[in-house]
Coordinates of C-alpha atoms in Angstrom, one line a residue:
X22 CA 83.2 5.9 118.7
X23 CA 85.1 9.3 118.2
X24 CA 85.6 11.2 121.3
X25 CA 86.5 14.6 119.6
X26 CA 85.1 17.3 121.4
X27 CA 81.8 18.9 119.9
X28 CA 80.3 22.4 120.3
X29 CA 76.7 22.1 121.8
X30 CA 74.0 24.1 121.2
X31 CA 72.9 26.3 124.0
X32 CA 69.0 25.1 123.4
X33 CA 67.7 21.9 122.3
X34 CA 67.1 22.2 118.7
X35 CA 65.2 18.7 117.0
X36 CA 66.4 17.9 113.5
X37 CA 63.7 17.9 110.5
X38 CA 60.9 15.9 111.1
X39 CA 61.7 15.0 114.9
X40 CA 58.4 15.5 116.4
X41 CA 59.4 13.4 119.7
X42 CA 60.4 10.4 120.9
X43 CA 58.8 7.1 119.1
X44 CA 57.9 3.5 121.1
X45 CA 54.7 1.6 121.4
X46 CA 52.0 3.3 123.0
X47 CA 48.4 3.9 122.8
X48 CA 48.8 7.4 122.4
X49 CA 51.1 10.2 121.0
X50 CA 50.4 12.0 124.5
X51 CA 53.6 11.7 126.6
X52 CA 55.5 10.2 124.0
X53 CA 58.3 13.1 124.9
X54 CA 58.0 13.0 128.4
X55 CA 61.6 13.6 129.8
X56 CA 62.8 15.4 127.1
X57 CA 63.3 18.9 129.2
X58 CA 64.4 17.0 132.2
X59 CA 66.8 19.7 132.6
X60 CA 64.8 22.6 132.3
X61 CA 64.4 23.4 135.8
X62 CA 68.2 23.8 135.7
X63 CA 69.7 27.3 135.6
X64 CA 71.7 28.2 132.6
X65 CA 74.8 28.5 135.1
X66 CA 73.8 24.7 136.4
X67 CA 73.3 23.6 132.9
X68 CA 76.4 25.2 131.8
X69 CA 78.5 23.7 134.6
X70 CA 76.6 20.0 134.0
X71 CA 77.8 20.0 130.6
X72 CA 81.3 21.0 131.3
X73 CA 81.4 18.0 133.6
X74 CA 80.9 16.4 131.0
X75 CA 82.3 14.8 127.6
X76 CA 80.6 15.5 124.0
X77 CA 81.1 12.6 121.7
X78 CA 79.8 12.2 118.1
X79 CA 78.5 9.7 116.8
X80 CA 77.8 8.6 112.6
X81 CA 74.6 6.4 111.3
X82 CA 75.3 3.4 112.7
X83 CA 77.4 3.3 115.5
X84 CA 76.8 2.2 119.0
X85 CA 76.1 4.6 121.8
X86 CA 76.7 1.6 124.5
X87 CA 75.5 -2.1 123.5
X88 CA 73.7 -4.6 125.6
X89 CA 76.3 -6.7 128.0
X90 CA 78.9 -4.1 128.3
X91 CA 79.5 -2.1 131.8
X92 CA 77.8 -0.1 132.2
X93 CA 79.5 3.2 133.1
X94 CA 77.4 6.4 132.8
X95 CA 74.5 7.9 131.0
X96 CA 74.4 9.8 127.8
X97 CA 72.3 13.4 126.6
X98 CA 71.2 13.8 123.2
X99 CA 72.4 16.5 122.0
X100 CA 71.2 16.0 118.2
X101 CA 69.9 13.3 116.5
X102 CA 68.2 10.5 117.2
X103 CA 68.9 6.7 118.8
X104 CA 67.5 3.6 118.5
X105 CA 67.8 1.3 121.8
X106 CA 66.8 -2.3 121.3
X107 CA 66.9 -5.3 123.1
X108 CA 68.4 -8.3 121.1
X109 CA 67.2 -11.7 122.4
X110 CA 69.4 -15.4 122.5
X111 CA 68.2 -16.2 119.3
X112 CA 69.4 -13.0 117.9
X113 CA 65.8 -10.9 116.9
X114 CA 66.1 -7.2 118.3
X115 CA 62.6 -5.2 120.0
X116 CA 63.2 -2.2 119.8
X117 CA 62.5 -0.5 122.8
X118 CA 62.3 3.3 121.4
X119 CA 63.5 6.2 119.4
X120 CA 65.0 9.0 121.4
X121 CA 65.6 12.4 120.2
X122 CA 67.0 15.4 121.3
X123 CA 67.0 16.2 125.5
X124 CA 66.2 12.4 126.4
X125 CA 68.8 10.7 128.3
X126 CA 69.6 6.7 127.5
X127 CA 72.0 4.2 129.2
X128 CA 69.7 3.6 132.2
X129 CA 68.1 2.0 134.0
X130 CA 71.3 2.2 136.3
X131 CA 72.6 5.9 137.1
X132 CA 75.1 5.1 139.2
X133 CA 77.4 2.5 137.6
X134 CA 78.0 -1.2 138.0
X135 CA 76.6 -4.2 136.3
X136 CA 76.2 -4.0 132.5
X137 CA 73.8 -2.7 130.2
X138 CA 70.7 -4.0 129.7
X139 CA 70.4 -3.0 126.2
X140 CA 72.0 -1.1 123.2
X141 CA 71.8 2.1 121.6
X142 CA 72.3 2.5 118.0
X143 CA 72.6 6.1 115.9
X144 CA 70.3 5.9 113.3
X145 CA 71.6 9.3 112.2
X146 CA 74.8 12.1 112.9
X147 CA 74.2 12.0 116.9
X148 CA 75.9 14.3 119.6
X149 CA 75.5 13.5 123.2
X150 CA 77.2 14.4 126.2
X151 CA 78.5 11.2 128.4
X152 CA 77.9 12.0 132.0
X153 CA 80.2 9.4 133.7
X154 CA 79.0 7.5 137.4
X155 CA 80.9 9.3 139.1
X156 CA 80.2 12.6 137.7
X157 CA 77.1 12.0 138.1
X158 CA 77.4 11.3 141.7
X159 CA 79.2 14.7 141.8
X160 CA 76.9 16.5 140.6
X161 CA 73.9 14.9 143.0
X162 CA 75.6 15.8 145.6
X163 CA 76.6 19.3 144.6
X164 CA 73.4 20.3 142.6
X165 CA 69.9 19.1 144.5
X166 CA 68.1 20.6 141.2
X167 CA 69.9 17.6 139.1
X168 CA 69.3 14.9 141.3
X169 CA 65.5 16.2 141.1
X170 CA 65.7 16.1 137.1
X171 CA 67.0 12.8 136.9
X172 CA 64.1 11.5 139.4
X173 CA 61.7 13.6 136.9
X174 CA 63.5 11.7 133.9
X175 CA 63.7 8.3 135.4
X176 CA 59.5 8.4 136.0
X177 CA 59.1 9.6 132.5
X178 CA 61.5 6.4 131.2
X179 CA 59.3 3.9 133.8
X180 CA 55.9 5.0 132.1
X181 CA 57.4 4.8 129.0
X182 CA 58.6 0.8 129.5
X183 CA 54.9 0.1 131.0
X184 CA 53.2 1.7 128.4
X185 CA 55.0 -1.0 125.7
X186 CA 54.6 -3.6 128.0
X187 CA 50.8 -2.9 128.5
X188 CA 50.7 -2.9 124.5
X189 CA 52.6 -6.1 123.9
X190 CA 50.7 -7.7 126.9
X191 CA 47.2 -6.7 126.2
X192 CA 47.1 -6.0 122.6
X193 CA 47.1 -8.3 119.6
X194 CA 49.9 -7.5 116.9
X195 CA 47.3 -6.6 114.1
X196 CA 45.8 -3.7 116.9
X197 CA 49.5 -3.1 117.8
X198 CA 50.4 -1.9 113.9
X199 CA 46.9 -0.4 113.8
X200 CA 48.0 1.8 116.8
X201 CA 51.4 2.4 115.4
X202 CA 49.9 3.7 111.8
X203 CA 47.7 5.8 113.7
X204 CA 50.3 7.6 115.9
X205 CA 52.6 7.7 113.6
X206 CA 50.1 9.8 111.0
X207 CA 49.7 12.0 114.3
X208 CA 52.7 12.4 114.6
X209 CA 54.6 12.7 111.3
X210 CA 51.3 13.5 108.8
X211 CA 50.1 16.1 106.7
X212 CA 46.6 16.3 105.4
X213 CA 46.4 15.6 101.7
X214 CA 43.1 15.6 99.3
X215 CA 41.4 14.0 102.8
X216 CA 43.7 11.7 103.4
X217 CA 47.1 11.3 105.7
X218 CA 50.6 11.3 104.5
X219 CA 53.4 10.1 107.1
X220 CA 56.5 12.2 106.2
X221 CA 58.7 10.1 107.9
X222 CA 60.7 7.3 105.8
X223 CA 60.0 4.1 108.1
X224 CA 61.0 0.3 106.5
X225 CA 59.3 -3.0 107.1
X226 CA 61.9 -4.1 109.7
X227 CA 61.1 -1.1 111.6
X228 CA 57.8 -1.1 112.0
X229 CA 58.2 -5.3 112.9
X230 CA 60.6 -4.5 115.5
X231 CA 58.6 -1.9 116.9
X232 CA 55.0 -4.0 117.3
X233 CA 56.8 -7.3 118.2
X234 CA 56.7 -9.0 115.0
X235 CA 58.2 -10.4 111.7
X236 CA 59.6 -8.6 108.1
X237 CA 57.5 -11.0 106.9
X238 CA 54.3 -10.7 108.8
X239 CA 54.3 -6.6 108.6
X240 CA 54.9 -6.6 104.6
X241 CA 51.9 -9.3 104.2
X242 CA 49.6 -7.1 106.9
X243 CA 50.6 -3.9 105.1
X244 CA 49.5 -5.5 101.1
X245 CA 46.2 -6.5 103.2
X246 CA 45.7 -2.9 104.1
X247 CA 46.4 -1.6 101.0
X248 CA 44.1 -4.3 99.0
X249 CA 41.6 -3.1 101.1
X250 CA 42.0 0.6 100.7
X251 CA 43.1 1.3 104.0
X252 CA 46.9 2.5 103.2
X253 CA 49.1 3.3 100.0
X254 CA 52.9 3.0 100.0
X255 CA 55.0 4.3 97.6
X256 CA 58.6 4.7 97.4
X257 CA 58.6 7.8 99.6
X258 CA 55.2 7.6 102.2
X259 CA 52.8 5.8 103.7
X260 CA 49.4 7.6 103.3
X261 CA 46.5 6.6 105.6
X262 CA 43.8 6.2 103.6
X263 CA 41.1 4.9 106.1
X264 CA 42.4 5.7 109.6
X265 CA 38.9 5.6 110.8
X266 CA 39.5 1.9 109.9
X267 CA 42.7 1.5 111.6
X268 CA 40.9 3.0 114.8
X269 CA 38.1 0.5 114.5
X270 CA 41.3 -2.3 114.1
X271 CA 42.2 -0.8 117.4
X272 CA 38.7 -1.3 119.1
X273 CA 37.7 -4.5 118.0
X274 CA 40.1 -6.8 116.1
X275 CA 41.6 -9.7 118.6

């Protein structure tokens, strides 16, 4: 990880195509929840956060933090975005979500001790800000407008982990990708001669990390969908064809 100071941008600014936050929900609504955590800050408090802090960036591919390390702080995005996964004994990762810019990741714990729970990945150039325990501590105790953002941001991060729990505990994995296809065309499509593109380049281990399954089963459910006329794939896009179809999936498949 290169610790190089960065210049931040004064305002969150998303890259191309980073219409919020991604992870397994019903719906697209409060999929970004938390991202302005800090927008009840002044620009003065904001100003004097960040200075307590340390910018750091980061290339495709390298860790943010990783599961079973100490854990020693939190980190802002800046730019970019992170996956953060869970990898289990046997070595197969569930990822947990996509964060983009104004989310904060390296929680549950604020305050330092134990390890991490997880591991954050950049799937793309990233800048965050590492805010250190006890900095953050600090700045609790010295800003009361803080300590009520990161309550604000930590309630946004619980209703995110239910809401994937609810959809890996109550739904099947063919109504999980159904749901996934769906919010993803919500969130990333374009309307095209009556059909759905999803602008956003997503591969087959992706997608089976995301709704709890296999390469394997995804690429065999996704050739279903397209036999049937309910998808096409090409190199570049998936295009929902039927997504009335996927919604019935949704409502009635077991």
């Amino acid at each position: 990880m290169s610790s190089a100071p960065l210049p931040l941008p004064e305002r969150r600014r998303p890259a191309p195509l980073i219409a919020s936050a991604l992870f397994l929900s019903e719906t697209i609504e409060g999929l970004d929840d938390g991202a302005g955590f800090l927008d009840r800050l002044t620009p003065a408090e904001a100003e004097r956060l960040r200075q307590a802090g340390r910018a750091v960036g980061l290339a495709p591919g390298e860790s943010v933090f990783t599961q079973g390390e100490p854990h020693e702080g939190i980190f802002l995005i800046e730019s970019g975005r992170v996956r953060v996964f869970y990898s289990g004994p046997s070595g197969r990762q569930v990822t947990l979500a996509y964060w983009t810019p104004g989310h904060f990741i390296g929680g549950p714990s604020i305050s330092g001790g134990g390890v991490h729970q997880w591991s954050g990945v950049a799937i793309e150039p990233v800048r965050v800000t590492i805010l250190s325990s006890a900095t953050l501590r600090g700045l609790v105790r010295q800003m009361p407008n803080f300590a009520l953002c990161l309550i604000e941001a930590l309630e946004a991060k619980g209703r995110c982990y239910t809401a994937m729990a609810q959809m890996l505990g109550t739904r099947s994995v063919i109504e999980r990708l159904a749901q996934l296809l769906i919010n993803l065309g919500a969130l990333y499509g374009t309307p095209e001669d009556g059909t759905v593109v999803i602008r956003r380049r997503i591969t087959h281990d992706e997608i089976a990390a995301l709704v709890g399954s296999t390469r394997q089963w995804v690429t065999m459910m996704l050739k279903r969908f397209q036999r049937e006329g309910v998808i096409a794939i090409d190199r570049a896009h998936i295009r929902l064809v039927r997504p009335g179809r996927l919604q019935e999936i949704v409502l009635t498949e077991g």
